[in-house]
Amino acid sequence: MKNIKDLLYNGLISGLIGIGIGTIWMAMDFLFSLNGQNPATAKIYLKTFLFWTIISFLIGIFFYLASWIFNSEKWSLKKQIFINFFVCFVAWFLLNLLIDNFSISLKMVIRVTVDFIIMYAIAYGGYFLHLWNTVRRINAKLKEK
């Protein structure tokens, strides 16, 4: 029962982090798409906002589930990162294909790839920074003893 509660709690936290990252992403996309319009008069429709909020939440949960790859002790960290990156990238690419009504172009592939690399670096960069700080603190405590 505790494992299910932990799974739900961690999934919820990851989903909320996904909403945070997704909201920042949506705001940046919105600002870049103004094309000289006054930001005070520009509009974001509720349907669009809710769509991005839900998608961001689901992406956050997916990143959490995909992080289970790091639980494999048989693989090196490099192999885990490589596999995790491509599992997440394929899911991200398929989501973008769905959003773009399955129309594919070189420009779309480049945009999706660059967007994903930035998002991946933010999500897992923060995770690995936290992990590195935790290991550093543990090592410092071990040196004290």
GROMACS .gro file of C-alpha atoms in nm:
model
  145
    1MET     CA    1   0.000   0.000   0.000
    2LYS     CA    2   0.287   0.236   0.082
    3ASN     CA    3   0.435   0.182  -0.264
    4ILE     CA    4   0.108   0.282  -0.429
    5LYS     CA    5   0.087   0.596  -0.215
    6ASP     CA    6   0.449   0.680  -0.301
    7LEU     CA    7   0.380   0.619  -0.670
    8LEU     CA    8   0.073   0.843  -0.666
    9TYR     CA    9   0.245   1.112  -0.460
   10ASN     CA   10   0.558   1.118  -0.678
   11GLY     CA   11   0.347   1.105  -0.995
   12LEU     CA   12   0.138   1.399  -0.871
   13ILE     CA   13   0.450   1.599  -0.782
   14SER     CA   14   0.601   1.524  -1.125
   15GLY     CA   15   0.276   1.626  -1.292
   16LEU     CA   16   0.272   1.955  -1.101
   17ILE     CA   17   0.635   2.020  -1.194
   18GLY     CA   18   0.532   1.945  -1.553
   19ILE     CA   19   0.260   2.211  -1.526
   20GLY     CA   20   0.518   2.460  -1.398
   21ILE     CA   21   0.760   2.390  -1.683
   22GLY     CA   22   0.474   2.375  -1.935
   23THR     CA   23   0.334   2.710  -1.822
   24ILE     CA   24   0.673   2.876  -1.861
   25TRP     CA   25   0.707   2.707  -2.200
   26MET     CA   26   0.360   2.825  -2.308
   27ALA     CA   27   0.434   3.181  -2.192
   28MET     CA   28   0.758   3.190  -2.390
   29ASP     CA   29   0.585   3.047  -2.697
   30PHE     CA   30   0.308   3.303  -2.656
   31LEU     CA   31   0.553   3.593  -2.629
   32PHE     CA   32   0.748   3.480  -2.936
   33SER     CA   33   0.426   3.445  -3.138
   34LEU     CA   34   0.304   3.802  -3.075
   35ASN     CA   35   0.475   3.936  -3.389
   36GLY     CA   36   0.477   4.296  -3.273
   37GLN     CA   37   0.134   4.291  -3.106
   38ASN     CA   38   0.086   4.466  -2.777
   39PRO     CA   39   0.112   4.192  -2.509
   40ALA     CA   40  -0.155   4.371  -2.302
   41THR     CA   41  -0.417   4.319  -2.573
   42ALA     CA   42  -0.316   3.969  -2.679
   43LYS     CA   43  -0.537   3.678  -2.577
   44ILE     CA   44  -0.489   3.319  -2.473
   45TYR     CA   45  -0.806   3.118  -2.506
   46LEU     CA   46  -0.921   2.911  -2.209
   47LYS     CA   47  -0.939   2.599  -2.427
   48THR     CA   48  -0.573   2.644  -2.529
   49PHE     CA   49  -0.463   2.713  -2.172
   50LEU     CA   50  -0.646   2.406  -2.037
   51PHE     CA   51  -0.506   2.189  -2.317
   52TRP     CA   52  -0.147   2.294  -2.237
   53THR     CA   53  -0.204   2.255  -1.864
   54ILE     CA   54  -0.335   1.899  -1.903
   55ILE     CA   55  -0.067   1.803  -2.157
   56SER     CA   56   0.204   1.950  -1.932
   57PHE     CA   57   0.072   1.750  -1.635
   58LEU     CA   58   0.073   1.429  -1.842
   59ILE     CA   59   0.423   1.500  -1.972
   60GLY     CA   60   0.541   1.547  -1.614
   61ILE     CA   61   0.392   1.210  -1.518
   62PHE     CA   62   0.547   1.048  -1.826
   63PHE     CA   63   0.890   1.186  -1.732
   64TYR     CA   64   0.843   1.036  -1.385
   65LEU     CA   65   0.751   0.695  -1.527
   66ALA     CA   66   1.036   0.711  -1.779
   67SER     CA   67   1.276   0.782  -1.493
   68TRP     CA   68   1.219   0.424  -1.376
   69ILE     CA   69   1.481   0.334  -1.637
   70PHE     CA   70   1.733   0.470  -1.386
   71ASN     CA   71   1.634   0.196  -1.140
   72SER     CA   72   1.808  -0.069  -1.353
   73GLU     CA   73   2.134  -0.162  -1.186
   74LYS     CA   74   2.241  -0.372  -1.485
   75TRP     CA   75   2.300  -0.068  -1.708
   76SER     CA   76   2.562   0.204  -1.679
   77LEU     CA   77   2.443   0.559  -1.611
   78LYS     CA   78   2.540   0.656  -1.966
   79LYS     CA   79   2.324   0.376  -2.111
   80GLN     CA   80   2.034   0.469  -1.880
   81ILE     CA   81   2.048   0.835  -1.988
   82PHE     CA   82   2.072   0.735  -2.355
   83ILE     CA   83   1.772   0.499  -2.337
   84ASN     CA   84   1.569   0.741  -2.124
   85PHE     CA   85   1.641   1.025  -2.367
   86PHE     CA   86   1.521   0.830  -2.669
   87VAL     CA   87   1.214   0.682  -2.497
   88CYS     CA   88   1.109   1.033  -2.393
   89PHE     CA   89   1.199   1.178  -2.734
   90VAL     CA   90   0.987   0.924  -2.923
   91ALA     CA   91   0.689   0.995  -2.696
   92TRP     CA   92   0.742   1.373  -2.735
   93PHE     CA   93   0.771   1.339  -3.113
   94LEU     CA   94   0.453   1.131  -3.135
   95LEU     CA   95   0.267   1.385  -2.919
   96ASN     CA   96   0.377   1.663  -3.153
   97LEU     CA   97   0.272   1.462  -3.456
   98LEU     CA   98  -0.070   1.420  -3.298
   99ILE     CA   99  -0.096   1.792  -3.222
  100ASP     CA  100   0.011   1.880  -3.580
  101ASN     CA  101  -0.244   1.637  -3.731
  102PHE     CA  102   0.032   1.398  -3.841
  103SER     CA  103   0.184   1.646  -4.087
  104ILE     CA  104   0.560   1.613  -4.086
  105SER     CA  105   0.825   1.840  -4.235
  106LEU     CA  106   1.194   1.901  -4.182
  107LYS     CA  107   1.115   2.228  -4.005
  108MET     CA  108   0.876   2.046  -3.767
  109VAL     CA  109   1.132   1.773  -3.692
  110ILE     CA  110   1.402   2.032  -3.614
  111ARG     CA  111   1.165   2.240  -3.398
  112VAL     CA  112   1.043   1.935  -3.204
  113THR     CA  113   1.399   1.808  -3.155
  114VAL     CA  114   1.531   2.143  -3.030
  115ASP     CA  115   1.227   2.191  -2.804
  116PHE     CA  116   1.274   1.845  -2.659
  117ILE     CA  117   1.646   1.885  -2.594
  118ILE     CA  118   1.580   2.211  -2.407
  119MET     CA  119   1.295   2.054  -2.208
  120TYR     CA  120   1.500   1.741  -2.132
  121ALA     CA  121   1.796   1.948  -2.017
  122ILE     CA  122   1.571   2.149  -1.784
  123ALA     CA  123   1.388   1.846  -1.643
  124TYR     CA  124   1.676   1.604  -1.598
  125GLY     CA  125   1.941   1.870  -1.551
  126GLY     CA  126   1.753   1.984  -1.241
  127TYR     CA  127   1.711   1.623  -1.128
  128PHE     CA  128   2.081   1.542  -1.167
  129LEU     CA  129   2.182   1.867  -0.998
  130HIS     CA  130   1.964   1.772  -0.701
  131LEU     CA  131   2.109   1.420  -0.703
  132TRP     CA  132   2.466   1.554  -0.721
  133ASN     CA  133   2.402   1.788  -0.424
  134THR     CA  134   2.251   1.501  -0.223
  135VAL     CA  135   2.552   1.277  -0.290
  136ARG     CA  136   2.787   1.563  -0.201
  137ARG     CA  137   2.611   1.615   0.134
  138ILE     CA  138   2.618   1.241   0.210
  139ASN     CA  139   2.990   1.227   0.130
  140ALA     CA  140   3.054   1.527   0.356
  141LYS     CA  141   2.869   1.357   0.644
  142LEU     CA  142   3.066   1.037   0.588
  143LYS     CA  143   3.394   1.229   0.603
  144GLU     CA  144   3.289   1.379   0.936
  145LYS     CA  145   3.246   1.033   1.087
   0.00000   0.00000   0.00000
